[in-house]
């Protein structure tokens, strides 16, 4: 039975901003979202660190017809290239019909996640137990990293330059590692600490063994036995830790969350949850109008400094090389380029409502979130996207029927954060943040909604094609 709408209802429809729920508006695409996320979850399990993401992405790019970038070469429309920056960051590009004359369409995300790095001299023995000392990487809440299973990923670089890859603790039969915590019975004093101090930086020590090397005499025989095992497995000595990059990450696999399986729990959604949709968006292109560039950066979690982070010149040089091969000045191509800084935002969490302004928060299942600015206090440390560029992006998303929402990172003065957006803006590129709303961001096990992951893929694809 259809009822006629009241005047107020009609006027509301015409004038008020609609907050779209994915299932209400795009419910017929739920199957597609679930299917897309199966591929995403495989990626999560296969590539947990920036180096593993780099290798995974380049392998997939090659399978999709991408060739290694050669700055001396002139590229034609439809050519697909990749640039490997030191095995930790990647640029993928599909040359468009307009070449670089009209600038590029760039999606930038990052493939590093918060974790525990080994110190240069990590190995020690205490009370007949062997440990690794760590130095945490990125903004993590230290107390969350004790008493969970950890796996070890990374590389030893030996003095002859040879690379020894390490990936231990992911397969069923492999050992894992852990940071122990106090039992509640004896935690009376520790429990008085603030949450930030619950586990201190120098207490993030990884338990790695307890069996001594079999000999009658000598000290530190447990440590010696660990070194013997490491030498047998990886051919390394204690000195090789000096030129190693070894990371402890949660050993969990990505899992469906909820009776309805609408969510994904995993380590490091931030920012692989934008990297993967961006890559898939790029792979879906035939010959785009504008040259499409997908940047997968390292070092975002520690401020984007360093030559694999987006505060370095590697993207600028790449675009300049492409432009100059067409006889165009690099800076002119940069100035005409547009970018989605594809990174996560905080999803509204009903468990902790006080940190959000509900009117301006991003909600799970309401699609990809466009974030005009991040930063802290009075918009400090951010690129506040222009209304003009947000207007363009808004039109692209609506045109492509993408489920999207606008959101801020928490209440004013509640805290804050940043993304790579400002480093792209510094190159005179138009840029706005866009990505997936996350619960428990930077925790060992973060949560996202499948509908939002799929919406981010649609957003990246539509932007590249625009
Ligand atoms: Mn991020
Ligand atoms: Mn982050």
Coordinates of C-alpha atoms and ligand atoms in Angstrom, one line a residue:
X1 CA 0.0 0.0 0.0
X2 CA 1.6 3.3 -1.0
X3 CA 1.1 6.3 1.0
X4 CA 1.5 9.8 -0.3
X5 CA 4.5 11.6 1.0
X6 CA 3.9 14.7 3.2
X7 CA 5.2 18.1 2.1
X8 CA 7.8 18.0 4.8
X9 CA 9.1 14.6 3.6
X10 CA 9.3 15.8 0.0
X11 CA 11.2 18.9 1.1
X12 CA 13.5 16.9 3.3
X13 CA 14.3 14.6 0.3
X14 CA 15.1 17.7 -1.8
X15 CA 17.1 19.7 0.7
X16 CA 18.7 17.5 3.3
X17 CA 22.0 15.7 3.1
X18 CA 21.3 12.0 2.9
X19 CA 23.5 9.6 5.0
X20 CA 23.6 6.6 2.8
X21 CA 23.9 3.1 4.3
X22 CA 25.5 0.7 1.9
X23 CA 22.9 -2.0 2.4
X24 CA 20.0 0.4 1.9
X25 CA 21.3 2.0 -1.3
X26 CA 23.7 -0.6 -2.7
X27 CA 22.3 -3.8 -1.1
X28 CA 22.4 -5.6 -4.5
X29 CA 26.2 -5.2 -4.5
X30 CA 26.8 -7.0 -1.2
X31 CA 27.8 -10.2 -3.0
X32 CA 30.4 -8.3 -5.0
X33 CA 31.7 -6.6 -1.9
X34 CA 32.1 -10.0 -0.1
X35 CA 33.8 -11.5 -3.2
X36 CA 36.2 -8.5 -3.5
X37 CA 37.1 -8.9 0.2
X38 CA 38.2 -12.5 -0.3
X39 CA 41.0 -11.3 -2.5
X40 CA 41.8 -8.5 0.0
X41 CA 42.0 -11.0 2.9
X42 CA 44.4 -13.2 0.9
X43 CA 46.6 -10.1 0.4
X44 CA 46.5 -9.4 4.1
X45 CA 47.7 -12.9 4.9
X46 CA 50.3 -13.0 2.2
X47 CA 51.9 -9.5 2.8
X48 CA 52.2 -8.2 6.3
X49 CA 55.1 -5.8 6.0
X50 CA 56.1 -3.1 3.5
X51 CA 58.8 -5.4 1.9
X52 CA 56.3 -8.2 1.6
X53 CA 53.7 -5.8 0.1
X54 CA 56.3 -4.5 -2.3
X55 CA 57.1 -8.0 -3.5
X56 CA 53.4 -9.1 -3.7
X57 CA 52.4 -6.0 -5.7
X58 CA 55.3 -6.2 -8.1
X59 CA 54.6 -9.8 -8.8
X60 CA 50.9 -9.1 -9.4
X61 CA 51.8 -6.1 -11.5
X62 CA 54.1 -8.2 -13.7
X63 CA 51.3 -10.8 -14.1
X64 CA 49.1 -7.9 -15.3
X65 CA 51.6 -6.9 -18.0
X66 CA 53.5 -4.2 -16.1
X67 CA 57.2 -3.7 -16.9
X68 CA 60.0 -2.1 -14.9
X69 CA 60.3 1.6 -15.5
X70 CA 63.2 2.8 -17.6
X71 CA 63.7 6.6 -17.4
X72 CA 65.5 6.5 -20.8
X73 CA 62.5 5.1 -22.5
X74 CA 59.5 7.0 -24.1
X75 CA 56.2 5.5 -23.2
X76 CA 53.0 5.4 -25.2
X77 CA 49.3 5.3 -24.1
X78 CA 48.3 2.0 -22.6
X79 CA 51.9 1.2 -21.4
X80 CA 52.0 -0.2 -17.9
X81 CA 55.1 0.4 -15.8
X82 CA 56.3 -0.1 -12.2
X83 CA 59.0 1.6 -10.2
X84 CA 60.5 -0.3 -7.3
X85 CA 61.9 2.0 -4.7
X86 CA 64.4 0.0 -2.6
X87 CA 62.0 -3.0 -2.2
X88 CA 59.9 -1.0 0.3
X89 CA 57.8 1.4 -1.8
X90 CA 56.3 1.0 -5.3
X91 CA 54.8 3.2 -8.0
X92 CA 52.6 1.6 -10.6
X93 CA 51.4 3.6 -13.7
X94 CA 49.2 3.2 -16.8
X95 CA 50.0 5.8 -19.4
X96 CA 46.9 7.6 -20.5
X97 CA 45.7 9.0 -23.8
X98 CA 46.7 12.5 -22.8
X99 CA 50.1 11.5 -21.6
X100 CA 51.4 13.9 -18.9
X101 CA 50.3 17.1 -20.6
X102 CA 47.1 17.2 -18.5
X103 CA 48.8 15.9 -15.4
X104 CA 48.2 12.5 -13.8
X105 CA 45.5 10.9 -11.6
X106 CA 47.3 9.7 -8.6
X107 CA 46.1 7.4 -5.7
X108 CA 48.6 7.3 -2.8
X109 CA 48.5 4.9 0.0
X110 CA 51.0 3.4 2.4
X111 CA 52.1 -0.2 3.0
X112 CA 53.9 0.1 6.3
X113 CA 51.9 -0.5 9.5
X114 CA 52.7 -0.1 13.2
X115 CA 54.8 -2.9 14.6
X116 CA 57.8 -3.8 16.8
X117 CA 61.2 -3.5 15.1
X118 CA 64.3 -5.3 16.5
X119 CA 67.0 -3.1 17.9
X120 CA 70.5 -3.3 16.1
X121 CA 71.8 -5.4 19.0
X122 CA 68.6 -7.2 20.0
X123 CA 69.7 -10.6 21.4
X124 CA 70.2 -11.2 25.1
X125 CA 69.8 -13.7 27.9
X126 CA 68.3 -13.1 31.3
X127 CA 67.6 -15.7 34.0
X128 CA 68.1 -18.5 31.5
X129 CA 65.6 -17.1 29.0
X130 CA 66.5 -15.6 25.6
X131 CA 65.0 -12.3 24.4
X132 CA 65.0 -9.8 21.6
X133 CA 65.0 -6.1 22.4
X134 CA 62.6 -4.0 20.2
X135 CA 62.0 -0.5 19.3
X136 CA 58.3 0.2 18.4
X137 CA 57.5 1.7 15.0
X138 CA 54.6 4.0 14.6
X139 CA 51.9 5.2 17.0
X140 CA 50.9 2.0 18.8
X141 CA 49.4 1.5 22.2
X142 CA 52.1 -0.6 23.8
X143 CA 49.9 -2.4 26.3
X144 CA 48.0 -4.1 23.4
X145 CA 51.2 -5.9 22.2
X146 CA 51.8 -8.2 25.2
X147 CA 50.4 -11.7 25.5
X148 CA 49.6 -12.1 21.8
X149 CA 51.2 -14.4 19.3
X150 CA 53.8 -12.6 17.1
X151 CA 55.6 -13.6 13.9
X152 CA 59.0 -12.4 12.7
X153 CA 59.4 -10.8 9.2
X154 CA 62.2 -9.0 7.4
X155 CA 65.7 -9.3 6.1
X156 CA 69.3 -9.7 7.1
X157 CA 71.6 -8.0 4.7
X158 CA 75.0 -9.6 4.9
X159 CA 78.3 -7.8 4.3
X160 CA 78.5 -9.2 0.7
X161 CA 75.1 -7.6 0.0
X162 CA 73.2 -10.9 -0.1
X163 CA 69.7 -10.8 1.3
X164 CA 68.4 -13.4 3.7
X165 CA 64.6 -13.2 3.9
X166 CA 62.9 -14.1 7.2
X167 CA 59.2 -15.0 7.6
X168 CA 58.6 -17.1 10.7
X169 CA 55.5 -17.8 12.7
X170 CA 52.8 -17.6 10.0
X171 CA 52.6 -21.3 9.0
X172 CA 50.8 -23.8 11.3
X173 CA 53.9 -25.7 12.3
X174 CA 56.2 -22.7 12.8
X175 CA 57.1 -21.3 16.2
X176 CA 55.8 -17.9 17.2
X177 CA 57.0 -15.3 19.7
X178 CA 55.4 -13.3 22.6
X179 CA 55.9 -10.5 25.1
X180 CA 54.9 -11.8 28.5
X181 CA 52.8 -9.8 30.9
X182 CA 52.3 -10.0 34.7
X183 CA 49.7 -12.2 36.3
X184 CA 46.9 -10.2 37.9
X185 CA 47.8 -11.7 41.3
X186 CA 51.1 -9.8 41.2
X187 CA 50.1 -6.8 39.1
X188 CA 48.9 -4.5 41.9
X189 CA 51.6 -1.9 41.3
X190 CA 51.6 -2.3 37.5
X191 CA 47.8 -1.8 37.5
X192 CA 48.3 1.7 39.0
X193 CA 50.2 2.8 35.9
X194 CA 48.4 4.9 33.3
X195 CA 47.2 3.0 30.2
X196 CA 50.0 4.7 28.1
X197 CA 52.6 3.3 30.6
X198 CA 50.9 0.0 31.1
X199 CA 53.7 -1.7 29.2
X200 CA 56.8 0.6 28.8
X201 CA 58.9 0.8 25.7
X202 CA 61.8 -1.1 27.3
X203 CA 59.5 -3.8 28.5
X204 CA 58.6 -4.7 24.9
X205 CA 61.0 -7.6 25.0
X206 CA 60.3 -10.7 22.9
X207 CA 60.6 -14.2 24.4
X208 CA 62.5 -16.3 21.9
X209 CA 63.8 -19.4 23.7
X210 CA 64.8 -21.1 26.9
X211 CA 66.8 -24.2 26.1
X212 CA 70.6 -24.0 26.7
X213 CA 73.3 -25.2 24.4
X214 CA 74.4 -28.6 25.7
X215 CA 77.8 -28.1 27.3
X216 CA 79.2 -28.4 30.8
X217 CA 80.6 -25.0 31.2
X218 CA 80.1 -21.4 30.0
X219 CA 77.5 -18.7 30.5
X220 CA 74.6 -17.4 28.4
X221 CA 74.1 -20.9 26.9
X222 CA 70.5 -20.2 26.0
X223 CA 71.5 -17.1 23.9
X224 CA 74.3 -19.2 22.4
X225 CA 71.9 -22.0 21.5
X226 CA 69.6 -19.4 19.8
X227 CA 72.5 -18.1 17.8
X228 CA 73.4 -21.6 16.7
X229 CA 69.9 -22.2 15.5
X230 CA 69.8 -18.9 13.7
X231 CA 73.2 -19.7 12.1
X232 CA 71.9 -23.1 10.9
X233 CA 68.6 -21.7 9.5
X234 CA 69.7 -18.3 8.1
X235 CA 73.5 -18.5 7.9
X236 CA 73.9 -15.4 10.1
X237 CA 76.0 -14.4 13.1
X238 CA 75.1 -11.9 15.9
X239 CA 76.9 -9.1 13.9
X240 CA 74.4 -9.5 11.0
X241 CA 71.6 -8.0 13.2
X242 CA 73.4 -4.7 12.7
X243 CA 72.3 -4.6 9.0
X244 CA 69.0 -6.2 9.4
X245 CA 65.4 -5.0 9.3
X246 CA 63.3 -7.4 11.3
X247 CA 59.8 -6.7 12.4
X248 CA 57.5 -8.4 14.9
X249 CA 53.9 -8.4 13.7
X250 CA 50.8 -10.1 15.1
X251 CA 50.6 -13.7 13.9
X252 CA 46.8 -13.6 13.5
X253 CA 45.3 -14.3 10.1
X254 CA 42.5 -12.0 8.7
X255 CA 39.1 -13.3 9.7
X256 CA 35.5 -12.6 9.1
X257 CA 34.0 -10.9 12.1
X258 CA 30.3 -11.1 13.2
X259 CA 27.5 -13.7 12.8
X260 CA 26.7 -11.9 9.5
X261 CA 30.4 -11.9 8.4
X262 CA 30.0 -8.2 7.4
X263 CA 33.3 -7.2 9.0
X264 CA 37.0 -8.2 8.7
X265 CA 39.4 -8.4 11.6
X266 CA 43.1 -8.2 10.8
X267 CA 46.5 -6.8 11.5
X268 CA 47.5 -3.8 9.4
X269 CA 44.3 -2.7 7.7
X270 CA 45.9 0.7 8.0
X271 CA 46.7 1.1 5.2
X272 CA 46.6 -2.1 3.2
X273 CA 42.8 -1.6 3.2
X274 CA 43.4 1.3 0.8
X275 CA 46.4 0.0 -1.0
X276 CA 44.6 -3.1 -2.2
X277 CA 41.5 -1.3 -3.6
X278 CA 43.8 1.2 -5.2
X279 CA 45.9 -1.5 -7.0
X280 CA 42.8 -3.3 -8.1
X281 CA 41.3 0.0 -9.4
X282 CA 44.5 0.5 -11.4
X283 CA 44.5 -3.1 -12.7
X284 CA 40.9 -2.6 -14.0
X285 CA 42.0 0.1 -16.4
X286 CA 42.4 -0.3 -20.1
X287 CA 43.7 2.9 -21.6
X288 CA 42.7 5.8 -19.3
X289 CA 42.3 9.4 -20.4
X290 CA 44.9 10.6 -17.9
X291 CA 47.9 8.7 -16.9
X292 CA 47.0 6.8 -13.8
X293 CA 49.5 6.4 -11.0
X294 CA 49.2 4.2 -7.9
X295 CA 51.8 5.0 -5.2
X296 CA 52.4 2.6 -2.4
X297 CA 54.7 4.4 0.1
X298 CA 56.6 3.3 3.1
X299 CA 57.3 5.2 6.4
X300 CA 53.9 6.9 6.7
X301 CA 53.5 5.6 10.2
X302 CA 56.6 7.5 11.3
X303 CA 55.9 10.7 9.5
X304 CA 56.8 9.9 5.9
X305 CA 60.5 10.9 6.3
X306 CA 63.2 8.7 4.7
X307 CA 63.8 7.9 1.1
X308 CA 61.0 5.4 0.8
X309 CA 58.5 7.8 2.4
X310 CA 56.4 10.3 0.5
X311 CA 58.3 13.2 2.0
X312 CA 61.2 12.2 -0.3
X313 CA 61.4 13.1 -4.0
X314 CA 60.9 9.6 -5.5
X315 CA 57.3 10.4 -6.8
X316 CA 58.3 13.8 -8.0
X317 CA 61.3 12.4 -9.9
X318 CA 59.1 9.6 -11.4
X319 CA 56.5 12.1 -12.7
X320 CA 59.3 14.5 -13.9
X321 CA 60.9 11.6 -15.8
X322 CA 57.7 10.7 -17.5
X323 CA 56.8 14.3 -18.3
X324 CA 60.3 15.1 -19.7
X325 CA 60.3 12.1 -22.0
X326 CA 57.2 13.8 -23.6
X327 CA 58.9 17.2 -23.7
X328 CA 56.9 18.6 -20.8
X329 CA 58.4 20.2 -17.7
X330 CA 58.0 18.0 -14.6
X331 CA 56.6 20.8 -12.6
X332 CA 53.9 21.5 -15.1
X333 CA 52.8 17.9 -15.0
X334 CA 52.8 18.0 -11.2
X335 CA 50.8 21.2 -11.0
X336 CA 48.0 19.7 -13.2
X337 CA 47.9 16.4 -11.3
X338 CA 45.2 15.3 -8.9
X339 CA 45.5 12.9 -6.1
X340 CA 43.4 10.8 -3.7
X341 CA 45.5 10.3 -0.5
X342 CA 44.0 6.9 0.2
X343 CA 44.2 6.3 3.9
X344 CA 42.0 5.2 6.7
X345 CA 39.9 7.3 9.0
X346 CA 38.6 6.5 12.5
X347 CA 35.2 4.9 12.3
X348 CA 32.6 5.9 14.9
X349 CA 32.8 3.4 17.8
X350 CA 29.6 3.2 19.9
X351 CA 31.8 1.9 22.7
X352 CA 33.7 5.2 22.8
X353 CA 31.3 7.8 21.5
X354 CA 32.8 10.8 23.4
X355 CA 35.8 11.2 21.1
X356 CA 33.6 11.8 18.0
X357 CA 31.4 14.6 16.8
X358 CA 28.6 12.3 15.6
X359 CA 27.5 14.8 13.0
X360 CA 31.0 14.7 11.3
X361 CA 32.1 11.2 12.1
X362 CA 32.6 8.4 9.6
X363 CA 30.4 5.3 10.2
X364 CA 31.1 1.7 9.2
X365 CA 29.0 0.5 6.3
X366 CA 28.4 4.0 5.1
X367 CA 31.0 3.7 2.4
X368 CA 34.4 5.2 1.6
X369 CA 35.0 8.3 3.7
X370 CA 36.3 11.6 2.2
X371 CA 38.3 13.6 4.7
X372 CA 38.8 17.2 3.8
X373 CA 41.5 17.7 6.4
X374 CA 43.2 15.8 9.2
X375 CA 45.8 17.4 11.5
X376 CA 45.5 18.5 15.1
X377 CA 44.2 21.5 17.1
X378 CA 43.4 24.3 14.6
X379 CA 44.0 22.2 11.5
X380 CA 47.8 22.1 12.2
X381 CA 49.9 19.7 10.1
X382 CA 47.5 18.9 7.3
X383 CA 46.6 19.7 3.8
X384 CA 43.1 21.2 4.0
X385 CA 41.7 20.2 0.5
X386 CA 40.2 23.0 -1.5
X387 CA 36.4 23.2 -1.8
X388 CA 37.0 23.1 -5.6
X389 CA 38.8 19.8 -5.5
X390 CA 36.4 18.2 -3.0
X391 CA 33.6 19.4 -5.4
X392 CA 35.3 17.5 -8.3
X393 CA 35.8 14.3 -6.3
X394 CA 32.2 14.5 -5.0
X395 CA 30.9 14.7 -8.5
X396 CA 33.1 11.7 -9.6
X397 CA 31.8 9.5 -6.7
X398 CA 28.2 10.4 -7.3
X399 CA 28.5 9.8 -11.1
X400 CA 30.0 6.4 -10.5
X401 CA 27.4 5.5 -7.9
X402 CA 29.9 5.0 -5.1
X403 CA 28.7 4.7 -1.5
X404 CA 30.6 7.5 0.3
X405 CA 30.5 9.8 3.2
X406 CA 32.3 12.8 4.6
X407 CA 34.0 12.6 7.9
X408 CA 36.5 14.2 10.3
X409 CA 39.1 12.5 12.5
X410 CA 37.5 12.8 15.9
X411 CA 36.3 15.8 17.8
X412 CA 38.1 19.1 17.7
X413 CA 41.0 19.1 20.2
X414 CA 40.5 15.4 21.0
X415 CA 43.8 14.5 19.4
X416 CA 44.6 14.3 15.8
X417 CA 46.8 12.7 13.1
X418 CA 48.1 13.1 9.6
X419 CA 48.4 11.3 6.3
X420 CA 50.6 11.7 3.2
X421 CA 48.2 14.3 1.7
X422 CA 50.3 17.2 2.8
X423 CA 53.4 15.9 1.1
X424 CA 51.5 15.6 -2.2
X425 CA 50.1 19.1 -1.7
X426 CA 53.6 20.4 -1.2
X427 CA 54.3 19.3 -4.8
X428 CA 51.4 21.6 -5.9
X429 CA 49.1 18.6 -6.6
X430 CA 45.4 18.8 -5.8
X431 CA 44.8 16.3 -3.0
X432 CA 42.1 15.1 -0.7
X433 CA 42.1 12.1 1.8
X434 CA 39.8 9.3 1.1
X435 CA 39.6 5.8 2.6
X436 CA 38.1 3.2 4.8
X437 CA 36.7 3.9 8.3
X438 CA 38.5 1.6 10.9
X439 CA 37.7 0.5 14.4
X440 CA 40.7 -0.2 16.8
X441 CA 43.0 1.6 14.4
X442 CA 46.7 0.8 15.1
X443 CA 45.8 -2.1 17.4
X444 CA 47.2 -5.6 16.6
X445 CA 43.7 -6.6 15.3
X446 CA 41.8 -3.8 13.5
X447 CA 38.2 -4.0 12.2
X448 CA 36.7 -2.7 8.9
X449 CA 33.4 -3.3 7.1
X450 CA 33.5 -5.2 3.8
X451 CA 31.1 -2.7 2.2
X452 CA 33.5 0.1 2.8
X453 CA 36.5 -1.8 1.4
X454 CA 34.5 -2.4 -1.8
X455 CA 33.3 1.2 -2.0
X456 CA 37.0 2.3 -1.7
X457 CA 37.8 0.1 -4.8
X458 CA 34.9 1.7 -6.7
X459 CA 36.1 5.2 -5.7
X460 CA 39.7 4.6 -6.8
X461 CA 38.6 3.0 -10.1
X462 CA 36.2 5.9 -10.8
X463 CA 38.9 8.5 -10.0
X464 CA 41.4 6.8 -12.3
X465 CA 38.8 6.7 -15.1
X466 CA 37.7 10.4 -14.6
Ligands
LIG1 MN1 47.3 5.2 7.5
LIG2 MN1 48.3 4.8 10.7

